């Protein structure tokens, strides 16, 4: 059963070594992510499942200790998804975690996560809502006390310089998602407009709907910790507990 969840954005720029001179601009987002992960630890989970968007090669399950890297962003920095089990060497970092789960691994390492075993799941943008919800239901049934760290950005179309250019629908979409996450509104997340999310480049849509499936019947309370759009991309941090 799902007992807690944290929702965080997943831009590589959250990692100060990647952001370099721009690192201070996301310090508030990093602090909110740390606070959200603290809520997960306080829930005393038996299992933490990290869910994030992934390209084809990164979709599917990722075991505890799976390696990831930020070398593709010009930084010689490797991470793992939680502590690697004793004796596990893992695969080469370039064949490891998708970026969203690598960012999650960095966040967990920053907070020295040791509250429960960790597993990862990379989900693709095309995954239909029904499949997302079914996946979430399966995650919730994995243990008596399951926590989730859900990675994903909102729209990438908030300004002219945003990755997806300016789309006037983006602000309303992001506000709707922020309200749903802040209220732990399962129904609102399940009914997100998938076509609009795709057009607005909202990478978090599928992970959020996996969360909605896992949270059905859990009666969790939500709190929105961060809501901003630096670089024209919507970044949201929320907790459900």
Short mmCIF file of N, CA and C in Angstrom, two decimals, residues 137-209:
data_model
loop_
_atom_site.label_atom_id
_atom_site.label_comp_id
_atom_site.label_asym_id
_atom_site.label_seq_id
_atom_site.Cartn_x
_atom_site.Cartn_y
_atom_site.Cartn_z
N UNK A 137 -0.89 0.66 -9.69
CA UNK A 137 -1.58 -0.29 -8.82
C UNK A 137 -0.66 -1.45 -8.45
N UNK A 138 0.13 -1.89 -9.43
CA UNK A 138 1.07 -2.97 -9.16
C UNK A 138 2.15 -2.55 -8.18
N UNK A 139 2.62 -1.31 -8.32
CA UNK A 139 3.65 -0.81 -7.40
C UNK A 139 3.12 -0.78 -5.97
N UNK A 140 1.90 -0.29 -5.80
CA UNK A 140 1.31 -0.17 -4.46
C UNK A 140 1.16 -1.53 -3.78
N UNK A 141 1.04 -2.57 -4.58
CA UNK A 141 0.86 -3.92 -4.02
C UNK A 141 2.18 -4.62 -3.73
N UNK A 142 3.30 -3.96 -3.97
CA UNK A 142 4.59 -4.61 -3.83
C UNK A 142 4.97 -4.89 -2.38
N UNK A 143 4.48 -4.08 -1.44
CA UNK A 143 4.85 -4.23 -0.03
C UNK A 143 3.77 -3.61 0.84
N UNK A 144 3.84 -3.90 2.13
CA UNK A 144 2.85 -3.34 3.05
C UNK A 144 2.94 -1.83 3.12
N UNK A 145 4.17 -1.29 3.06
CA UNK A 145 4.37 0.15 3.14
C UNK A 145 5.29 0.56 1.99
N UNK A 146 4.69 1.12 0.95
CA UNK A 146 5.43 1.55 -0.24
C UNK A 146 5.49 3.07 -0.28
N UNK A 147 6.66 3.59 -0.58
CA UNK A 147 6.82 5.03 -0.85
C UNK A 147 7.26 5.19 -2.30
N UNK A 148 6.93 6.33 -2.88
CA UNK A 148 7.31 6.60 -4.27
C UNK A 148 7.99 7.95 -4.38
N UNK A 149 9.05 7.99 -5.18
CA UNK A 149 9.67 9.24 -5.59
C UNK A 149 9.38 9.37 -7.08
N UNK A 150 8.56 10.36 -7.42
CA UNK A 150 8.03 10.50 -8.78
C UNK A 150 8.70 11.70 -9.45
N UNK A 151 9.48 11.43 -10.47
CA UNK A 151 10.25 12.46 -11.15
C UNK A 151 9.54 12.90 -12.43
N UNK A 152 9.56 14.18 -12.72
CA UNK A 152 8.96 14.65 -13.97
C UNK A 152 8.74 16.14 -13.99
N UNK A 153 9.04 16.76 -15.12
CA UNK A 153 8.82 18.20 -15.30
C UNK A 153 7.42 18.43 -15.87
N UNK A 154 6.92 19.63 -15.63
CA UNK A 154 5.67 20.03 -16.25
C UNK A 154 5.96 20.61 -17.63
N UNK A 155 5.18 21.54 -18.12
CA UNK A 155 5.33 22.00 -19.50
C UNK A 155 6.69 22.64 -19.73
N UNK A 156 7.13 22.59 -20.97
CA UNK A 156 8.40 23.22 -21.37
C UNK A 156 8.13 24.33 -22.36
N UNK A 157 7.01 25.05 -22.13
CA UNK A 157 6.55 26.05 -23.11
C UNK A 157 6.08 27.33 -22.43
N UNK A 158 6.72 27.71 -21.34
CA UNK A 158 6.22 28.85 -20.57
C UNK A 158 6.74 30.21 -21.06
N UNK A 159 7.84 30.23 -21.80
CA UNK A 159 8.41 31.49 -22.27
C UNK A 159 8.91 31.33 -23.71
N UNK A 160 9.27 32.44 -24.32
CA UNK A 160 9.79 32.41 -25.68
C UNK A 160 11.09 31.62 -25.77
N UNK A 161 11.88 31.62 -24.70
CA UNK A 161 13.17 30.93 -24.71
C UNK A 161 13.08 29.51 -24.15
N UNK A 162 11.88 29.06 -23.84
CA UNK A 162 11.70 27.71 -23.31
C UNK A 162 12.04 26.67 -24.39
N UNK A 163 12.38 25.46 -24.00
CA UNK A 163 12.70 24.42 -24.99
C UNK A 163 11.61 24.22 -26.03
N UNK A 164 10.35 24.39 -25.64
CA UNK A 164 9.25 24.20 -26.57
C UNK A 164 8.65 25.50 -27.08
N UNK A 165 9.35 26.62 -26.88
CA UNK A 165 8.87 27.95 -27.26
C UNK A 165 7.63 28.28 -26.43
N UNK A 166 7.06 29.43 -26.61
CA UNK A 166 5.92 29.89 -25.83
C UNK A 166 4.62 29.31 -26.35
N UNK A 167 3.87 28.69 -25.46
CA UNK A 167 2.53 28.21 -25.76
C UNK A 167 1.62 28.72 -24.65
N UNK A 168 0.63 29.51 -25.01
CA UNK A 168 -0.20 30.18 -23.99
C UNK A 168 -1.06 29.20 -23.20
N UNK A 169 -1.12 27.96 -23.63
CA UNK A 169 -1.86 26.95 -22.86
C UNK A 169 -1.04 26.41 -21.69
N UNK A 170 0.27 26.64 -21.73
CA UNK A 170 1.17 26.01 -20.77
C UNK A 170 0.91 26.46 -19.33
N UNK A 171 0.71 27.73 -19.12
CA UNK A 171 0.53 28.22 -17.75
C UNK A 171 -0.70 27.61 -17.10
N UNK A 172 -1.80 27.51 -17.86
CA UNK A 172 -3.01 26.90 -17.32
C UNK A 172 -2.84 25.42 -17.04
N UNK A 173 -2.13 24.72 -17.93
CA UNK A 173 -1.87 23.30 -17.72
C UNK A 173 -1.06 23.10 -16.45
N UNK A 174 0.00 23.89 -16.30
CA UNK A 174 0.86 23.75 -15.13
C UNK A 174 0.10 24.07 -13.84
N UNK A 175 -0.76 25.07 -13.89
CA UNK A 175 -1.55 25.42 -12.71
C UNK A 175 -2.49 24.28 -12.32
N UNK A 176 -3.06 23.63 -13.32
CA UNK A 176 -3.96 22.50 -13.06
C UNK A 176 -3.19 21.35 -12.42
N UNK A 177 -2.01 21.05 -12.93
CA UNK A 177 -1.20 19.97 -12.37
C UNK A 177 -0.76 20.33 -10.95
N UNK A 178 -0.34 21.57 -10.74
CA UNK A 178 0.09 21.99 -9.41
C UNK A 178 -1.04 21.85 -8.40
N UNK A 179 -2.23 22.23 -8.81
CA UNK A 179 -3.38 22.10 -7.91
C UNK A 179 -3.66 20.63 -7.59
N UNK A 180 -3.58 19.77 -8.61
CA UNK A 180 -3.83 18.35 -8.40
C UNK A 180 -2.79 17.72 -7.48
N UNK A 181 -1.52 18.06 -7.70
CA UNK A 181 -0.47 17.50 -6.85
C UNK A 181 -0.56 18.03 -5.43
N UNK A 182 -0.87 19.31 -5.29
CA UNK A 182 -0.98 19.89 -3.96
C UNK A 182 -2.15 19.36 -3.17
N UNK A 183 -3.17 18.89 -3.86
CA UNK A 183 -4.36 18.36 -3.19
C UNK A 183 -4.40 16.84 -3.17
N UNK A 184 -3.36 16.19 -3.69
CA UNK A 184 -3.36 14.72 -3.83
C UNK A 184 -4.63 14.26 -4.52
N UNK A 185 -4.96 14.94 -5.62
CA UNK A 185 -6.19 14.69 -6.36
C UNK A 185 -5.95 13.60 -7.40
N UNK A 186 -6.23 12.38 -7.02
CA UNK A 186 -5.99 11.22 -7.89
C UNK A 186 -6.81 11.32 -9.18
N UNK A 187 -8.06 11.69 -9.06
CA UNK A 187 -8.93 11.75 -10.23
C UNK A 187 -8.44 12.77 -11.24
N UNK A 188 -7.97 13.92 -10.76
CA UNK A 188 -7.48 14.96 -11.66
C UNK A 188 -6.25 14.49 -12.42
N UNK A 189 -5.35 13.78 -11.76
CA UNK A 189 -4.16 13.27 -12.44
C UNK A 189 -4.51 12.19 -13.46
N UNK A 190 -5.45 11.33 -13.10
CA UNK A 190 -5.86 10.27 -14.02
C UNK A 190 -6.45 10.85 -15.31
N UNK A 191 -7.10 11.99 -15.20
CA UNK A 191 -7.81 12.56 -16.35
C UNK A 191 -7.01 13.63 -17.09
N UNK A 192 -5.71 13.74 -16.84
CA UNK A 192 -4.91 14.72 -17.57
C UNK A 192 -5.02 14.49 -19.07
N UNK A 193 -5.04 15.58 -19.82
CA UNK A 193 -5.15 15.54 -21.27
C UNK A 193 -3.79 15.09 -21.84
N UNK A 194 -3.71 13.85 -22.28
CA UNK A 194 -2.43 13.31 -22.73
C UNK A 194 -1.92 14.01 -23.99
N UNK A 195 -2.80 14.37 -24.88
CA UNK A 195 -2.38 15.04 -26.11
C UNK A 195 -1.83 16.42 -25.81
N UNK A 196 -2.51 17.14 -24.92
CA UNK A 196 -2.03 18.47 -24.54
C UNK A 196 -0.69 18.35 -23.82
N UNK A 197 -0.56 17.38 -22.92
CA UNK A 197 0.70 17.18 -22.22
C UNK A 197 1.83 16.93 -23.21
N UNK A 198 1.56 16.13 -24.24
CA UNK A 198 2.57 15.85 -25.26
C UNK A 198 2.95 17.12 -26.02
N UNK A 199 1.95 17.88 -26.41
CA UNK A 199 2.21 19.11 -27.17
C UNK A 199 2.99 20.13 -26.34
N UNK A 200 2.78 20.13 -25.03
CA UNK A 200 3.47 21.07 -24.15
C UNK A 200 4.78 20.49 -23.61
N UNK A 201 5.14 19.29 -24.06
CA UNK A 201 6.39 18.64 -23.65
C UNK A 201 6.46 18.43 -22.14
N UNK A 202 5.34 18.06 -21.54
CA UNK A 202 5.27 17.82 -20.10
C UNK A 202 5.70 16.38 -19.82
N UNK A 203 6.97 16.19 -19.52
CA UNK A 203 7.54 14.85 -19.37
C UNK A 203 7.00 14.12 -18.14
N UNK A 204 6.41 14.85 -17.21
CA UNK A 204 5.93 14.22 -15.99
C UNK A 204 4.58 13.54 -16.11
N UNK A 205 3.90 13.70 -17.23
CA UNK A 205 2.53 13.19 -17.33
C UNK A 205 2.41 11.71 -16.99
N UNK A 206 3.19 10.86 -17.63
CA UNK A 206 3.09 9.42 -17.38
C UNK A 206 3.48 9.06 -15.94
N UNK A 207 4.61 9.56 -15.41
CA UNK A 207 4.92 9.28 -14.00
C UNK A 207 3.83 9.74 -13.03
N UNK A 208 3.23 10.89 -13.28
CA UNK A 208 2.17 11.38 -12.39
C UNK A 208 0.97 10.43 -12.43
N UNK A 209 0.68 9.88 -13.60
CA UNK A 209 -0.46 8.97 -13.68
C UNK A 209 -0.12 7.60 -13.08
#
